Amino acid sequence: MKTLRLALAAALTSCLALLPLAAAGPAAGAEGRAADGDRPLRRLAADDRLRIGTAVDTTALADDAAYRRLTGSEFSTVTAENVMKWEALEPRRGEYDYAAADRLTRYAERHGQKVRGHVLVWHSQLPSWLTTGDFDAQELRAILRRHITDTVRHFKGRIWQWDVVNEAFNEDGTLRDSIWLRKLGPGYIADAFRWARRADPHALLFYNDYNTEWTGPKSDAVLDLMSRLRAEGVPVDGVGFQGHLGIQYGLPTDMAANFARFEKLGLRTAVTEADVRMVLPADEAKLRTQAEGYRLLLDACLRTRHCLSFTVWGFTDRYSWVPDTFEGQGAANILDEDYRPKPAYRALQAALAGRARPAAAE
Ligand code: XIL
């Protein structure tokens, strides 16, 4: 009986997940209704063999039914916004807490979604036992190797793309001064990819960074690193462009050309954390510029044959990291705080509906 109930509940959840945006949120009233009713992003992108993703706030996923429904109906891949980071997974040395991350991967499986694993090696959101531990190089290397191996093994077969190394560069193209660079030297990057590959040979392994969407010293440096790693046989499969834009800086125009440089190296690409913030208050003109920012990011991906996924860093202004991180800024997402579609959401719909990629991505 219990199994039957569970099966019925699961069936109901997946039906609800297919409800169009207009019917999803309690606050999605007439003004928020999709003009043609039923065009969730994931469905529009399916013909392009492009996955549309979102970062997931797992607290909202548990507590907010509208958020939960939209996560399932609009997206075909998910990324944990925080629960796969080191401080969350290994809060005490050698003691792992995978519960929240496992709940998210189960949600994804029930909704036919692939999972981007985020993140194995980063300078931020590290547990304090690690940052204050004063380990020597040998011990720190063993700690890093173990964290990568344990984590990738735990999720083996359930992660589509791993962000293996995140944000290793400064704006000027030099390597960021982090605990990893300081103690292990630049070789930590290649090591991380090798350890990840060994732990799950089928996951696609990505380098991920921001302000690398356009050409410039930072993306030049990433390109150079990628080409060296490939030449040395280091198992790196792709590059993630985070896509955190701000309209006050002007919108980048050469993103497709930049993505093409990575494609030429034989790498997959992905937009991994798109959001387009603005100085508050929002107004119509700013929202239009924001829509153009999202459109340009998606367009760069659509023009790149092996751009596998386009992921937004949260989909609603209700839960966004932006106001907490960038003072005076916000309104960065594609739905407003009441889940009503903004011009940015319409722009993504239109861009996906308006074209089919000439050649399919694998
Ligand atoms: C952010 C999360 O959204 C916040 O909730 C958290 O407090 C800090 O990290 N680049 C990344 C992401 O790779 O992991 C960051 O996520 C945003 C910038």
mmCIF file of N, CA and C in Angstrom, residues 179-278:
data_model
loop_
_atom_site.group_PDB
_atom_site.id
_atom_site.type_symbol
_atom_site.label_atom_id
_atom_site.label_comp_id
_atom_site.label_asym_id
_atom_site.label_seq_id
_atom_site.Cartn_x
_atom_site.Cartn_y
_atom_site.Cartn_z
ATOM 1 N N ILE A 179 44.452 29.161 -1.257
ATOM 2 C CA ILE A 179 45.140 28.154 -0.434
ATOM 3 C C ILE A 179 45.770 27.080 -1.337
ATOM 4 N N TRP A 180 45.096 26.792 -2.451
ATOM 5 C CA TRP A 180 45.570 25.718 -3.338
ATOM 6 C C TRP A 180 46.830 26.148 -4.082
ATOM 7 N N LEU A 181 46.797 27.356 -4.664
ATOM 8 C CA LEU A 181 47.973 27.822 -5.413
ATOM 9 C C LEU A 181 49.150 28.039 -4.465
ATOM 10 N N ARG A 182 48.867 28.661 -3.339
ATOM 11 C CA ARG A 182 49.931 28.991 -2.384
ATOM 12 C C ARG A 182 50.678 27.750 -1.928
ATOM 13 N N LYS A 183 49.921 26.726 -1.585
ATOM 14 C CA LYS A 183 50.584 25.567 -0.977
ATOM 15 C C LYS A 183 50.950 24.469 -1.969
ATOM 16 N N LEU A 184 50.170 24.354 -3.046
ATOM 17 C CA LEU A 184 50.410 23.221 -3.954
ATOM 18 C C LEU A 184 51.031 23.632 -5.285
ATOM 19 N N GLY A 185 50.998 24.935 -5.575
ATOM 20 C CA GLY A 185 51.485 25.380 -6.888
ATOM 21 C C GLY A 185 50.441 25.113 -7.962
ATOM 22 N N PRO A 186 50.692 25.610 -9.198
ATOM 23 C CA PRO A 186 49.678 25.541 -10.266
ATOM 24 C C PRO A 186 49.292 24.124 -10.675
ATOM 25 N N GLY A 187 50.104 23.138 -10.304
ATOM 26 C CA GLY A 187 49.823 21.746 -10.675
ATOM 27 C C GLY A 187 48.555 21.194 -10.034
ATOM 28 N N TYR A 188 47.993 21.928 -9.042
ATOM 29 C CA TYR A 188 46.780 21.407 -8.396
ATOM 30 C C TYR A 188 45.639 21.267 -9.408
ATOM 31 N N ILE A 189 45.668 22.101 -10.446
ATOM 32 C CA ILE A 189 44.553 22.083 -11.407
ATOM 33 C C ILE A 189 44.545 20.754 -12.186
ATOM 34 N N ALA A 190 45.679 20.411 -12.758
ATOM 35 C CA ALA A 190 45.759 19.143 -13.504
ATOM 36 C C ALA A 190 45.486 17.954 -12.589
ATOM 37 N N ASP A 191 46.049 18.003 -11.382
ATOM 38 C CA ASP A 191 45.819 16.910 -10.426
ATOM 39 C C ASP A 191 44.329 16.709 -10.182
ATOM 40 N N ALA A 192 43.613 17.821 -9.976
ATOM 41 C CA ALA A 192 42.184 17.727 -9.646
ATOM 42 C C ALA A 192 41.420 17.020 -10.775
ATOM 43 N N PHE A 193 41.731 17.387 -12.010
ATOM 44 C CA PHE A 193 41.034 16.738 -13.133
ATOM 45 C C PHE A 193 41.366 15.245 -13.197
ATOM 46 N N ARG A 194 42.625 14.915 -12.969
ATOM 47 C CA ARG A 194 43.002 13.489 -13.041
ATOM 48 C C ARG A 194 42.302 12.679 -11.952
ATOM 49 N N TRP A 195 42.257 13.229 -10.747
ATOM 50 C CA TRP A 195 41.607 12.498 -9.654
ATOM 51 C C TRP A 195 40.111 12.348 -9.916
ATOM 52 N N ALA A 196 39.507 13.400 -10.463
ATOM 53 C CA ALA A 196 38.061 13.333 -10.736
ATOM 54 C C ALA A 196 37.771 12.273 -11.807
ATOM 55 N N ARG A 197 38.579 12.258 -12.852
ATOM 56 C CA ARG A 197 38.359 11.276 -13.933
ATOM 57 C C ARG A 197 38.432 9.846 -13.399
ATOM 58 N N ARG A 198 39.432 9.623 -12.536
ATOM 59 C CA ARG A 198 39.605 8.277 -11.991
ATOM 60 C C ARG A 198 38.376 7.851 -11.179
ATOM 61 N N ALA A 199 37.763 8.796 -10.491
ATOM 62 C CA ALA A 199 36.643 8.466 -9.603
ATOM 63 C C ALA A 199 35.330 8.271 -10.361
ATOM 64 N N ASP A 200 35.168 8.918 -11.501
ATOM 65 C CA ASP A 200 33.986 8.690 -12.342
ATOM 66 C C ASP A 200 34.355 8.957 -13.796
ATOM 67 N N PRO A 201 34.725 7.896 -14.510
ATOM 68 C CA PRO A 201 35.213 8.067 -15.878
ATOM 69 C C PRO A 201 34.169 8.631 -16.836
ATOM 70 N N HIS A 202 32.882 8.616 -16.459
ATOM 71 C CA HIS A 202 31.854 9.044 -17.412
ATOM 72 C C HIS A 202 31.360 10.472 -17.215
ATOM 73 N N ALA A 203 31.688 11.087 -16.108
ATOM 74 C CA ALA A 203 31.241 12.479 -15.904
ATOM 75 C C ALA A 203 32.079 13.408 -16.776
ATOM 76 N N LEU A 204 31.444 14.441 -17.320
ATOM 77 C CA LEU A 204 32.179 15.443 -18.098
ATOM 78 C C LEU A 204 32.827 16.429 -17.120
ATOM 79 N N LEU A 205 34.106 16.680 -17.320
ATOM 80 C CA LEU A 205 34.862 17.473 -16.336
ATOM 81 C C LEU A 205 35.100 18.887 -16.870
ATOM 82 N N PHE A 206 34.638 19.881 -16.105
ATOM 83 C CA PHE A 206 34.645 21.279 -16.549
ATOM 84 C C PHE A 206 35.567 22.158 -15.704
ATOM 85 N N TYR A 207 36.178 23.135 -16.373
ATOM 86 C CA TYR A 207 36.747 24.295 -15.697
ATOM 87 C C TYR A 207 35.700 25.401 -15.791
ATOM 88 N N ASN A 208 35.437 26.139 -14.700
ATOM 89 C CA ASN A 208 34.340 27.103 -14.639
ATOM 90 C C ASN A 208 34.828 28.454 -14.115
ATOM 91 N N ASP A 209 34.402 29.546 -14.751
ATOM 92 C CA ASP A 209 34.854 30.861 -14.250
ATOM 93 C C ASP A 209 33.905 31.962 -14.713
ATOM 94 N N TYR A 210 34.100 33.170 -14.157
ATOM 95 C CA TYR A 210 33.272 34.334 -14.535
ATOM 96 C C TYR A 210 34.124 35.412 -15.195
ATOM 97 N N ASN A 211 33.468 36.332 -15.869
ATOM 98 C CA ASN A 211 34.162 37.366 -16.662
ATOM 99 C C ASN A 211 35.088 36.744 -17.702
ATOM 100 N N THR A 212 34.729 35.557 -18.120
ATOM 101 C CA THR A 212 35.474 34.871 -19.183
ATOM 102 C C THR A 212 34.583 34.679 -20.406
ATOM 103 N N GLU A 213 33.395 35.292 -20.379
ATOM 104 C CA GLU A 213 32.428 35.098 -21.465
ATOM 105 C C GLU A 213 32.870 35.829 -22.725
ATOM 106 N N TRP A 214 33.623 36.911 -22.533
ATOM 107 C CA TRP A 214 34.090 37.705 -23.676
ATOM 108 C C TRP A 214 35.609 37.535 -23.791
ATOM 109 N N THR A 215 36.167 38.058 -24.892
ATOM 110 C CA THR A 215 37.618 37.945 -25.055
ATOM 111 C C THR A 215 38.304 39.020 -24.203
ATOM 112 N N GLY A 216 39.441 38.661 -23.647
ATOM 113 C CA GLY A 216 40.182 39.581 -22.790
ATOM 114 C C GLY A 216 41.245 38.787 -22.064
ATOM 115 N N PRO A 217 42.018 39.445 -21.209
ATOM 116 C CA PRO A 217 43.135 38.755 -20.557
ATOM 117 C C PRO A 217 42.725 37.513 -19.757
ATOM 118 N N LYS A 218 41.526 37.582 -19.140
ATOM 119 C CA LYS A 218 41.121 36.440 -18.309
ATOM 120 C C LYS A 218 40.737 35.241 -19.182
ATOM 121 N N SER A 219 39.927 35.467 -20.201
ATOM 122 C CA SER A 219 39.549 34.323 -21.050
ATOM 123 C C SER A 219 40.746 33.837 -21.863
ATOM 124 N N ASP A 220 41.651 34.758 -22.219
ATOM 125 C CA ASP A 220 42.892 34.325 -22.898
ATOM 126 C C ASP A 220 43.665 33.342 -22.011
ATOM 127 N N ALA A 221 43.720 33.666 -20.731
ATOM 128 C CA ALA A 221 44.482 32.815 -19.802
ATOM 129 C C ALA A 221 43.819 31.443 -19.644
ATOM 130 N N VAL A 222 42.486 31.443 -19.581
ATOM 131 C CA VAL A 222 41.781 30.154 -19.455
ATOM 132 C C VAL A 222 41.996 29.332 -20.728
ATOM 133 N N LEU A 223 41.901 30.006 -21.863
ATOM 134 C CA LEU A 223 42.109 29.317 -23.142
ATOM 135 C C LEU A 223 43.500 28.694 -23.192
ATOM 136 N N ASP A 224 44.471 29.464 -22.758
ATOM 137 C CA ASP A 224 45.846 28.989 -22.751
ATOM 138 C C ASP A 224 46.012 27.778 -21.815
ATOM 139 N N LEU A 225 45.423 27.881 -20.644
ATOM 140 C CA LEU A 225 45.485 26.752 -19.714
ATOM 141 C C LEU A 225 44.828 25.513 -20.330
ATOM 142 N N MET A 226 43.649 25.691 -20.907
ATOM 143 C CA MET A 226 42.932 24.552 -21.495
ATOM 144 C C MET A 226 43.765 23.903 -22.597
ATOM 145 N N SER A 227 44.397 24.737 -23.414
ATOM 146 C CA SER A 227 45.139 24.141 -24.515
ATOM 147 C C SER A 227 46.365 23.399 -23.988
ATOM 148 N N ARG A 228 46.980 23.932 -22.928
ATOM 149 C CA ARG A 228 48.118 23.194 -22.339
ATOM 150 C C ARG A 228 47.672 21.887 -21.695
ATOM 151 N N LEU A 229 46.552 21.944 -20.968
ATOM 152 C CA LEU A 229 46.069 20.717 -20.311
ATOM 153 C C LEU A 229 45.731 19.645 -21.345
ATOM 154 N N ARG A 230 45.062 20.066 -22.426
ATOM 155 C CA ARG A 230 44.722 19.095 -23.481
ATOM 156 C C ARG A 230 45.989 18.495 -24.079
ATOM 157 N N ALA A 231 46.974 19.357 -24.330
ATOM 158 C CA ALA A 231 48.222 18.875 -24.935
ATOM 159 C C ALA A 231 48.924 17.869 -24.022
ATOM 160 N N GLU A 232 48.769 18.067 -22.718
ATOM 161 C CA GLU A 232 49.413 17.153 -21.763
ATOM 162 C C GLU A 232 48.556 15.935 -21.459
ATOM 163 N N GLY A 233 47.405 15.832 -22.095
ATOM 164 C CA GLY A 233 46.552 14.662 -21.863
ATOM 165 C C GLY A 233 45.790 14.700 -20.550
ATOM 166 N N VAL A 234 45.650 15.881 -19.968
ATOM 167 C CA VAL A 234 44.869 16.011 -18.729
ATOM 168 C C VAL A 234 43.378 15.934 -19.097
ATOM 169 N N PRO A 235 42.608 15.146 -18.363
ATOM 170 C CA PRO A 235 41.209 14.921 -18.763
ATOM 171 C C PRO A 235 40.269 16.080 -18.457
ATOM 172 N N VAL A 236 40.322 17.113 -19.274
ATOM 173 C CA VAL A 236 39.364 18.209 -19.141
ATOM 174 C C VAL A 236 38.461 18.189 -20.370
ATOM 175 N N ASP A 237 37.145 18.198 -20.118
ATOM 176 C CA ASP A 237 36.188 18.037 -21.218
ATOM 177 C C ASP A 237 35.508 19.333 -21.620
ATOM 178 N N GLY A 238 35.461 20.290 -20.724
ATOM 179 C CA GLY A 238 34.660 21.460 -21.057
ATOM 180 C C GLY A 238 35.003 22.686 -20.238
ATOM 181 N N VAL A 239 34.482 23.803 -20.715
ATOM 182 C CA VAL A 239 34.652 25.070 -20.020
ATOM 183 C C VAL A 239 33.285 25.664 -19.736
ATOM 184 N N GLY A 240 33.081 26.062 -18.496
ATOM 185 C CA GLY A 240 31.834 26.715 -18.103
ATOM 186 C C GLY A 240 32.040 28.216 -18.027
ATOM 187 N N PHE A 241 31.140 28.941 -18.663
ATOM 188 C CA PHE A 241 31.116 30.395 -18.548
ATOM 189 C C PHE A 241 29.976 30.738 -17.596
ATOM 190 N N GLN A 242 30.318 31.314 -16.458
ATOM 191 C CA GLN A 242 29.273 31.508 -15.447
ATOM 192 C C GLN A 242 28.155 32.412 -15.956
ATOM 193 N N GLY A 243 28.510 33.538 -16.564
ATOM 194 C CA GLY A 243 27.467 34.422 -17.104
ATOM 195 C C GLY A 243 26.812 35.322 -16.076
ATOM 196 N N HIS A 244 27.607 35.783 -15.085
ATOM 197 C CA HIS A 244 27.082 36.791 -14.153
ATOM 198 C C HIS A 244 27.330 38.172 -14.761
ATOM 199 N N LEU A 245 26.304 38.736 -15.368
ATOM 200 C CA LEU A 245 26.464 40.050 -15.993
ATOM 201 C C LEU A 245 25.773 41.119 -15.143
ATOM 202 N N GLY A 246 26.173 42.367 -15.376
ATOM 203 C CA GLY A 246 25.498 43.511 -14.747
ATOM 204 C C GLY A 246 25.269 44.542 -15.833
ATOM 205 N N ILE A 247 24.035 45.026 -15.968
ATOM 206 C CA ILE A 247 23.758 45.896 -17.125
ATOM 207 C C ILE A 247 24.493 47.224 -17.021
ATOM 208 N N GLN A 248 24.887 47.622 -15.809
ATOM 209 C CA GLN A 248 25.564 48.915 -15.662
ATOM 210 C C GLN A 248 26.962 48.916 -16.282
ATOM 211 N N TYR A 249 27.493 47.740 -16.585
ATOM 212 C CA TYR A 249 28.824 47.661 -17.201
ATOM 213 C C TYR A 249 28.744 47.638 -18.726
ATOM 214 N N GLY A 250 27.548 47.621 -19.273
ATOM 215 C CA GLY A 250 27.401 47.430 -20.726
ATOM 216 C C GLY A 250 27.408 45.935 -21.010
ATOM 217 N N LEU A 251 26.755 45.541 -22.099
ATOM 218 C CA LEU A 251 26.664 44.107 -22.389
ATOM 219 C C LEU A 251 27.785 43.681 -23.330
ATOM 220 N N PRO A 252 28.398 42.534 -23.052
ATOM 221 C CA PRO A 252 29.464 42.045 -23.932
ATOM 222 C C PRO A 252 28.908 41.636 -25.296
ATOM 223 N N THR A 253 29.679 41.883 -26.338
ATOM 224 C CA THR A 253 29.159 41.623 -27.685
ATOM 225 C C THR A 253 29.876 40.481 -28.406
ATOM 226 N N ASP A 254 31.028 40.049 -27.885
ATOM 227 C CA ASP A 254 31.776 39.043 -28.659
ATOM 228 C C ASP A 254 31.793 37.665 -27.978
ATOM 229 N N MET A 255 30.710 37.354 -27.309
ATOM 230 C CA MET A 255 30.703 36.095 -26.556
ATOM 231 C C MET A 255 30.722 34.871 -27.478
ATOM 232 N N ALA A 256 29.952 34.932 -28.568
ATOM 233 C CA ALA A 256 29.927 33.768 -29.468
ATOM 234 C C ALA A 256 31.323 33.521 -30.045
ATOM 235 N N ALA A 257 32.004 34.603 -30.405
ATOM 236 C CA ALA A 257 33.365 34.459 -30.951
ATOM 237 C C ALA A 257 34.299 33.858 -29.893
ATOM 238 N N ASN A 258 34.098 34.277 -28.661
ATOM 239 C CA ASN A 258 34.936 33.721 -27.588
ATOM 240 C C ASN A 258 34.644 32.232 -27.360
ATOM 241 N N PHE A 259 33.371 31.866 -27.304
ATOM 242 C CA PHE A 259 33.024 30.446 -27.113
ATOM 243 C C PHE A 259 33.662 29.609 -28.232
ATOM 244 N N ALA A 260 33.670 30.191 -29.441
ATOM 245 C CA ALA A 260 34.194 29.452 -30.606
ATOM 246 C C ALA A 260 35.671 29.087 -30.417
ATOM 247 N N ARG A 261 36.416 29.934 -29.718
ATOM 248 C CA ARG A 261 37.838 29.633 -29.503
ATOM 249 C C ARG A 261 38.001 28.349 -28.674
ATOM 250 N N PHE A 262 37.090 28.163 -27.725
ATOM 251 C CA PHE A 262 37.164 26.965 -26.879
ATOM 252 C C PHE A 262 36.668 25.732 -27.642
ATOM 253 N N GLU A 263 35.621 25.948 -28.413
ATOM 254 C CA GLU A 263 35.093 24.871 -29.260
ATOM 255 C C GLU A 263 36.203 24.309 -30.165
ATOM 256 N N LYS A 264 37.017 25.225 -30.677
ATOM 257 C CA LYS A 264 38.099 24.831 -31.592
ATOM 258 C C LYS A 264 39.115 23.910 -30.929
ATOM 259 N N LEU A 265 39.240 24.028 -29.621
ATOM 260 C CA LEU A 265 40.156 23.133 -28.893
ATOM 261 C C LEU A 265 39.540 21.752 -28.706
ATOM 262 N N GLY A 266 38.301 21.585 -29.138
ATOM 263 C CA GLY A 266 37.631 20.294 -28.958
ATOM 264 C C GLY A 266 36.927 20.183 -27.625
ATOM 265 N N LEU A 267 36.681 21.336 -26.996
ATOM 266 C CA LEU A 267 36.043 21.318 -25.680
ATOM 267 C C LEU A 267 34.534 21.512 -25.789
ATOM 268 N N ARG A 268 33.812 20.917 -24.865
ATOM 269 C CA ARG A 268 32.416 21.292 -24.679
ATOM 270 C C ARG A 268 32.392 22.637 -23.971
ATOM 271 N N THR A 269 31.285 23.333 -24.107
ATOM 272 C CA THR A 269 31.099 24.562 -23.354
ATOM 273 C C THR A 269 29.732 24.522 -22.678
ATOM 274 N N ALA A 270 29.526 25.460 -21.765
ATOM 275 C CA ALA A 270 28.217 25.585 -21.119
ATOM 276 C C ALA A 270 28.140 26.974 -20.494
ATOM 277 N N VAL A 271 26.943 27.524 -20.471
ATOM 278 C CA VAL A 271 26.702 28.706 -19.638
ATOM 279 C C VAL A 271 26.181 28.143 -18.326
ATOM 280 N N THR A 272 26.874 28.456 -17.247
ATOM 281 C CA THR A 272 26.632 27.682 -16.025
ATOM 282 C C THR A 272 25.913 28.443 -14.907
ATOM 283 N N GLU A 273 25.940 29.784 -14.925
ATOM 284 C CA GLU A 273 25.372 30.517 -13.780
ATOM 285 C C GLU A 273 24.763 31.848 -14.204
ATOM 286 N N ALA A 274 24.026 31.855 -15.311
ATOM 287 C CA ALA A 274 23.584 33.143 -15.854
ATOM 288 C C ALA A 274 22.668 33.906 -14.897
ATOM 289 N N ASP A 275 23.018 35.140 -14.648
ATOM 290 C CA ASP A 275 22.065 36.119 -14.116
ATOM 291 C C ASP A 275 22.542 37.501 -14.542
ATOM 292 N N VAL A 276 21.610 38.407 -14.676
ATOM 293 C CA VAL A 276 21.937 39.738 -15.200
ATOM 294 C C VAL A 276 21.383 40.752 -14.211
ATOM 295 N N ARG A 277 22.275 41.314 -13.402
ATOM 296 C CA ARG A 277 21.831 42.178 -12.315
ATOM 297 C C ARG A 277 21.790 43.640 -12.757
ATOM 298 N N MET A 278 21.213 44.464 -11.906
ATOM 299 C CA MET A 278 21.096 45.887 -12.206
ATOM 300 C C MET A 278 21.127 46.660 -10.899
#
